[in-house]
Coordinates of C-alpha atoms in Angstrom, one line a residue:
M9 CA -0.2 -0.1 -0.1
F10 CA 2.7 2.6 1.0
C11 CA 4.8 1.4 -1.9
G12 CA 2.0 2.2 -4.5
E13 CA 1.2 5.5 -2.6
W14 CA 4.9 6.4 -3.0
K15 CA 5.0 5.6 -6.7
Q16 CA 1.9 7.6 -7.5
R17 CA 3.4 10.4 -5.5
V18 CA 6.7 10.3 -7.4
A19 CA 4.7 10.0 -10.9
Q20 CA 2.7 12.9 -9.9
L21 CA 6.1 14.9 -9.3
E22 CA 7.6 13.9 -12.3
T23 CA 4.5 15.0 -14.1
E24 CA 4.5 18.3 -12.4
R25 CA 8.2 18.7 -13.3
A26 CA 7.8 17.9 -16.8
E27 CA 5.1 20.4 -17.1
Q28 CA 7.1 23.2 -15.3
L29 CA 10.0 22.4 -17.8
A30 CA 7.5 22.5 -20.7
V31 CA 6.4 25.9 -19.6
R32 CA 10.2 27.2 -19.1
R33 CA 11.1 26.1 -22.6
A34 CA 8.0 28.1 -24.0
L35 CA 9.1 31.2 -22.1
D36 CA 12.5 30.5 -23.3
R37 CA 11.5 30.5 -27.0
S38 CA 9.3 33.6 -26.7
T39 CA 10.6 35.9 -23.9
A40 CA 13.8 37.5 -22.8
V41 CA 14.5 36.0 -19.4
V42 CA 17.3 37.0 -16.6
E43 CA 17.5 36.0 -13.3
L44 CA 19.3 38.3 -10.8
S45 CA 20.6 38.1 -7.2
P46 CA 19.1 40.4 -4.6
E47 CA 22.4 42.6 -5.1
G48 CA 21.5 42.9 -8.8
V49 CA 24.0 40.4 -10.0
V50 CA 23.1 38.3 -13.2
L51 CA 22.6 34.5 -12.3
A52 CA 21.4 33.4 -15.6
A53 CA 20.3 34.9 -18.8
N54 CA 18.6 33.0 -21.9
D55 CA 19.9 33.5 -25.2
N56 CA 16.7 35.8 -26.2
F57 CA 17.9 38.2 -23.4
S58 CA 21.4 37.9 -24.3
A59 CA 20.5 38.8 -28.0
V60 CA 18.3 41.7 -27.2
M61 CA 21.2 43.2 -25.1
G62 CA 24.0 42.4 -27.6
F63 CA 25.8 39.7 -25.8
A64 CA 26.8 35.9 -26.5
P65 CA 25.1 33.3 -24.8
G66 CA 26.5 33.4 -21.0
A67 CA 28.5 36.5 -21.2
L68 CA 26.1 38.4 -18.8
V69 CA 26.6 35.7 -16.0
G70 CA 28.3 37.5 -13.2
Q71 CA 27.9 40.9 -14.4
K72 CA 25.7 43.6 -12.5
H73 CA 22.4 44.7 -13.7
A74 CA 23.8 48.4 -13.7
A75 CA 25.9 47.6 -16.6
L76 CA 22.7 47.3 -18.6
C77 CA 21.6 50.9 -17.4
E78 CA 22.8 54.5 -18.2
P79 CA 25.4 55.6 -15.5
D80 CA 23.1 58.6 -14.5
Y81 CA 20.3 56.4 -13.9
V82 CA 22.5 54.0 -11.9
S83 CA 23.9 56.8 -9.6
S84 CA 20.3 58.2 -9.0
P85 CA 18.1 57.6 -5.8
V86 CA 15.4 56.3 -8.0
Y87 CA 17.7 53.4 -9.2
Q88 CA 18.7 52.9 -5.6
Q89 CA 15.2 52.7 -4.2
F90 CA 14.3 50.3 -7.2
W91 CA 16.6 47.5 -5.9
A92 CA 15.6 48.4 -2.4
D93 CA 12.1 47.8 -3.1
L94 CA 12.8 44.5 -4.9
R95 CA 14.6 43.3 -2.2
A96 CA 11.7 43.8 -0.3
G97 CA 9.5 41.7 -2.4
Q98 CA 7.8 44.4 -4.4
Y99 CA 6.8 43.5 -7.8
F100 CA 7.5 45.8 -10.9
R101 CA 6.0 46.0 -14.5
G102 CA 6.5 48.8 -16.9
R103 CA 8.5 50.0 -19.8
F104 CA 12.5 50.4 -19.1
R105 CA 15.1 52.0 -20.8
R106 CA 18.2 49.9 -20.9
C107 CA 21.7 49.9 -22.8
H108 CA 22.6 47.5 -25.4
Q109 CA 26.2 46.4 -25.5
S110 CA 27.0 48.9 -28.5
G111 CA 25.7 51.9 -26.3
R112 CA 22.5 52.1 -28.2
V113 CA 19.1 52.5 -26.3
V114 CA 16.9 49.3 -25.7
W115 CA 13.5 49.7 -24.5
L116 CA 12.0 46.6 -22.7
E117 CA 8.3 46.0 -21.6
A118 CA 9.2 43.9 -18.5
T119 CA 8.2 42.5 -15.1
Y120 CA 10.6 42.1 -12.2
N121 CA 9.4 39.2 -10.1
P122 CA 11.2 38.6 -6.6
V123 CA 11.1 34.9 -5.5
L124 CA 10.6 34.3 -1.9
D125 CA 12.0 31.5 0.4
E126 CA 9.2 29.6 1.8
G127 CA 10.6 29.2 5.3
S128 CA 12.3 32.7 5.8
G129 CA 10.1 34.8 3.4
K130 CA 13.2 36.6 2.4
V131 CA 13.8 37.4 -1.4
T132 CA 16.4 34.9 -3.0
R133 CA 16.5 36.0 -6.5
I134 CA 14.5 38.2 -9.1
I135 CA 13.3 37.0 -12.3
K136 CA 12.9 39.2 -15.1
F137 CA 10.6 38.7 -18.1
A138 CA 11.1 41.0 -21.2
I139 CA 10.1 41.8 -24.5
D140 CA 12.1 44.1 -26.6
V141 CA 9.8 47.0 -27.6
T142 CA 12.4 49.5 -29.0
E143 CA 10.9 49.6 -32.5
Q144 CA 7.6 50.5 -31.2
V145 CA 8.8 53.2 -28.6
E146 CA 11.0 54.7 -31.3
E147 CA 8.3 54.8 -33.9
A148 CA 5.8 56.4 -31.0
I149 CA 8.4 58.9 -30.4
R150 CA 8.9 59.7 -34.2
T151 CA 4.8 60.1 -34.4
T152 CA 4.9 62.4 -31.3
A153 CA 7.7 64.6 -32.6
L154 CA 5.9 64.8 -35.9
V155 CA 2.4 65.8 -34.2
K156 CA 4.1 68.4 -32.2
A157 CA 5.6 69.8 -35.2
I158 CA 2.3 69.9 -37.2
E159 CA 0.6 71.4 -34.1
R160 CA 3.2 73.9 -33.8
S161 CA 3.0 75.1 -37.3
M162 CA -0.6 74.2 -38.6
A163 CA -4.0 74.5 -37.6
V164 CA -5.6 71.3 -36.3
V165 CA -9.2 70.5 -35.6
E166 CA -10.9 67.1 -34.9
F167 CA -14.5 66.2 -35.5
T168 CA -16.7 63.2 -35.0
P169 CA -17.6 61.3 -37.9
D170 CA -20.9 63.4 -38.1
G171 CA -18.9 66.5 -38.3
T172 CA -19.2 67.7 -34.6
V173 CA -15.9 69.7 -33.5
L174 CA -14.1 67.7 -30.8
R175 CA -10.9 70.0 -30.3
A176 CA -9.4 72.9 -32.3
N177 CA -5.8 74.0 -31.5
D178 CA -4.8 77.4 -31.0
N179 CA -3.6 78.0 -34.6
F180 CA -7.1 77.1 -35.9
L181 CA -9.2 79.1 -33.5
D182 CA -6.8 82.1 -34.3
L183 CA -7.3 81.6 -38.0
M184 CA -11.0 81.5 -37.8
G185 CA -11.4 84.2 -35.1
Y186 CA -13.2 81.9 -32.5
G187 CA -12.4 80.7 -29.1
A188 CA -12.5 76.9 -28.1
G189 CA -15.7 77.3 -26.3
E190 CA -17.7 78.6 -29.3
V191 CA -16.5 75.9 -31.5
V192 CA -16.3 72.7 -29.5
G193 CA -19.6 70.6 -29.7
Q194 CA -20.5 72.7 -33.0
H195 CA -20.9 71.3 -36.4
H196 CA -18.3 71.9 -39.1
R197 CA -21.0 74.1 -41.5
M198 CA -20.4 76.8 -39.1
F199 CA -17.1 77.4 -40.9
C200 CA -18.9 77.3 -44.5
E201 CA -20.9 79.4 -46.7
A202 CA -24.7 78.5 -45.7
G203 CA -25.4 77.8 -49.3
H204 CA -22.6 75.2 -49.5
A205 CA -23.3 73.7 -45.9
A206 CA -26.7 73.0 -47.4
S207 CA -25.8 71.5 -50.8
P208 CA -26.0 67.7 -51.9
E209 CA -22.1 68.2 -52.5
Y210 CA -21.5 68.9 -48.7
A211 CA -23.5 66.0 -47.6
A212 CA -21.7 63.9 -50.1
F213 CA -18.2 65.3 -48.7
W214 CA -19.1 63.9 -44.9
A215 CA -20.4 60.8 -46.4
S216 CA -17.1 60.0 -48.0
L217 CA -15.4 60.7 -44.7
R218 CA -17.4 58.5 -42.8
S219 CA -16.7 55.9 -45.5
G220 CA -13.1 56.1 -44.8
R221 CA -12.0 58.4 -47.7
F222 CA -9.1 60.7 -47.2
I223 CA -9.9 64.2 -48.9
S224 CA -7.4 66.8 -49.7
G225 CA -7.3 70.0 -51.6
Q226 CA -8.1 73.6 -51.2
F227 CA -11.2 74.5 -49.5
G228 CA -13.3 78.0 -49.2
R229 CA -14.3 78.5 -45.6
V230 CA -15.7 81.6 -43.8
T231 CA -14.3 83.1 -40.6
R232 CA -16.1 84.3 -37.5
R233 CA -15.9 87.8 -38.9
G234 CA -17.8 86.5 -42.1
E235 CA -14.7 86.8 -44.1
P236 CA -13.8 84.5 -47.0
I237 CA -10.7 82.4 -46.4
W238 CA -8.9 79.7 -48.4
L239 CA -7.3 76.6 -46.7
E240 CA -4.9 74.1 -48.1
A241 CA -6.2 71.4 -45.9
S242 CA -6.4 67.5 -45.4
Y243 CA -9.3 65.4 -43.8
N244 CA -7.9 62.4 -42.5
P245 CA -10.4 59.5 -41.0
V246 CA -8.8 57.6 -38.0
F247 CA -9.8 54.2 -37.2
D248 CA -10.2 52.4 -33.8
L249 CA -9.0 49.0 -33.3
D250 CA -12.1 47.7 -34.7
G251 CA -11.7 49.3 -37.9
K252 CA -14.5 51.8 -37.1
I253 CA -13.9 55.4 -38.0
E254 CA -13.7 57.3 -34.5
R255 CA -12.8 60.7 -35.8
I256 CA -11.6 62.9 -38.6
V257 CA -8.5 64.9 -38.2
K258 CA -8.3 68.0 -40.4
T259 CA -4.9 69.8 -40.8
A260 CA -5.0 73.0 -42.6
S261 CA -3.1 76.4 -43.4
D262 CA -4.0 79.6 -44.9
V263 CA -3.5 80.1 -48.5
T264 CA -5.7 83.0 -49.2
G265 CA -4.0 85.2 -51.6
Q266 CA -1.0 82.8 -52.1
D267 CA 0.6 82.2 -55.6
P268 CA -0.8 78.8 -56.9
A269 CA 2.4 78.5 -58.7
Q270 CA 4.7 78.9 -55.7
V271 CA 2.4 76.2 -53.9
A272 CA 3.0 73.9 -56.7
S273 CA 6.7 74.3 -56.8
A274 CA 7.2 73.9 -53.4
Y275 CA 5.2 70.7 -53.1
F276 CA 7.4 69.1 -56.0
A277 CA 10.5 70.4 -54.5
V278 CA 9.5 68.6 -51.1
G279 CA 8.8 65.7 -53.5
G280 CA 12.0 65.8 -54.9
A281 CA 14.1 66.5 -52.0
L282 CA 12.6 63.3 -49.9
D283 CA 12.4 61.1 -53.0
L284 CA 8.8 60.8 -52.4
T285 CA 8.2 59.8 -56.0
W286 CA 10.3 56.5 -55.4
Y287 CA 8.0 55.8 -52.3
L288 CA 4.9 56.5 -54.3
Q289 CA 6.2 54.1 -57.2
Q290 CA 6.9 51.3 -54.6
I291 CA 3.6 51.8 -52.8
T292 CA 1.8 51.7 -56.2
S293 CA 3.8 48.5 -57.2
L294 CA 2.4 46.6 -54.0
P295 CA 0.4 43.7 -55.3
V296 CA -3.3 43.8 -54.4
D297 CA -4.9 40.4 -54.3
N298 CA -8.2 41.5 -52.5
N299 CA -10.3 44.6 -51.5
W300 CA -8.5 44.9 -48.1
Q301 CA -4.9 45.1 -49.7
G302 CA -6.4 47.4 -52.0
L303 CA -7.5 49.9 -49.3
A304 CA -4.2 49.4 -47.4
R305 CA -2.7 50.4 -50.7
E306 CA -4.8 53.5 -51.2
A307 CA -4.1 54.5 -47.5
F308 CA -0.6 54.3 -48.1
R309 CA -0.8 56.6 -51.0
D310 CA -3.1 59.1 -49.1
D311 CA -0.5 59.2 -46.2
L312 CA 2.4 59.8 -48.1
D313 CA 0.5 62.9 -50.1
W314 CA -0.6 64.0 -46.8
Q315 CA 2.8 63.9 -45.6
Q316 CA 4.0 65.9 -48.7
R317 CA 1.3 68.3 -48.2
A318 CA 2.2 69.0 -44.5
I319 CA 5.9 69.6 -45.3
T320 CA 5.0 72.1 -48.1
V321 CA 2.9 74.0 -45.7
S322 CA 5.6 73.9 -43.0
L323 CA 8.1 75.1 -46.0
L324 CA 5.9 77.9 -47.3
Q325 CA 5.5 79.4 -43.5
M326 CA 9.0 79.5 -42.9
V327 CA 10.0 82.8 -41.5
D328 CA 13.1 84.9 -42.6
A329 CA 13.7 82.0 -45.3
P330 CA 14.9 82.6 -48.8
Q331 CA 12.3 83.3 -51.2
D332 CA 13.8 80.8 -53.9
I333 CA 12.1 77.4 -53.3
E334 CA 15.0 75.4 -53.9
A335 CA 17.2 77.3 -51.2
R336 CA 14.1 77.5 -48.8
T337 CA 13.7 73.5 -49.0
A338 CA 17.3 73.0 -48.5
L339 CA 17.1 75.4 -45.2
W340 CA 13.9 73.3 -44.3
L341 CA 15.8 70.0 -44.5
E342 CA 18.6 71.5 -42.5
Q343 CA 16.5 72.7 -40.1
H344 CA 14.7 69.3 -39.5
A345 CA 17.5 67.0 -40.3
H346 CA 16.7 64.7 -37.2
L347 CA 13.2 64.1 -38.8
A348 CA 14.8 63.8 -42.5
A349 CA 17.4 61.3 -41.6
R350 CA 14.5 59.0 -39.6
W351 CA 12.7 59.2 -42.9

């Protein structure tokens, strides 16, 4: 009887051990894992973690966690408290900035998990599970920089799919002569001549936006003072995670009285300087096997055109810049070299 129970218990333990090993192997295949002592010394690091940080397998063992961080952060009270909290058993989860062996920045989405001794309750080691999210973070940084640049230089207004104003930046409000409280909650038609706002063309315009179509061009509008104004603008449908349109973002600049030939020259100068024609050719040559791929290709083309228009507007609005378009374009590229380099 005792022997049978003992064998059954051993078999159960073997099964549990096999399951734990299977889980560990699964984590090793998909996740960067490193084990640290309570003092921050690397006890073990799987191949994924070593590769993410630029080290050969096994090369990190015995090194301090601090070697993976920027010196200013390591010497800060925040870092010291971070490790004091881990030694006290506190769990951490978040996005962490770390250093690749080459010196470049690596962003990790990670958890730090203190492991406690069942008898004493003391932390015996810390296991860190991480995923490299450097590409996503850098893309978010680029997007944020672009949005800030657009917000500084252009009029921006956001609408619900039915045309109700959600938000307008100061450039737009100053351009149209309104305060924020006067436009938020109101319909886009308040910026249009009454006859146009009541026309079938205007209804079709909003129906197209609700269908997901990007629309750009020059639009005649009316300021609060009743004065006509011409805007070089783009209306950009924004989709949620379910593919539904959640808002329309409009970016615009005042081109009232501006020479159309100068606008065209600037537009094509931007395209040439950034080789946008090549990008358009690559997008156009993308294979299309179904309707979704066709829509995606069209969206890429629309986005490229929007970028070119936005840069054109920024170019034309430069202060103390040469009148010659080629010279002005060269100056713009010099002033925005950090963004152009990422292009």
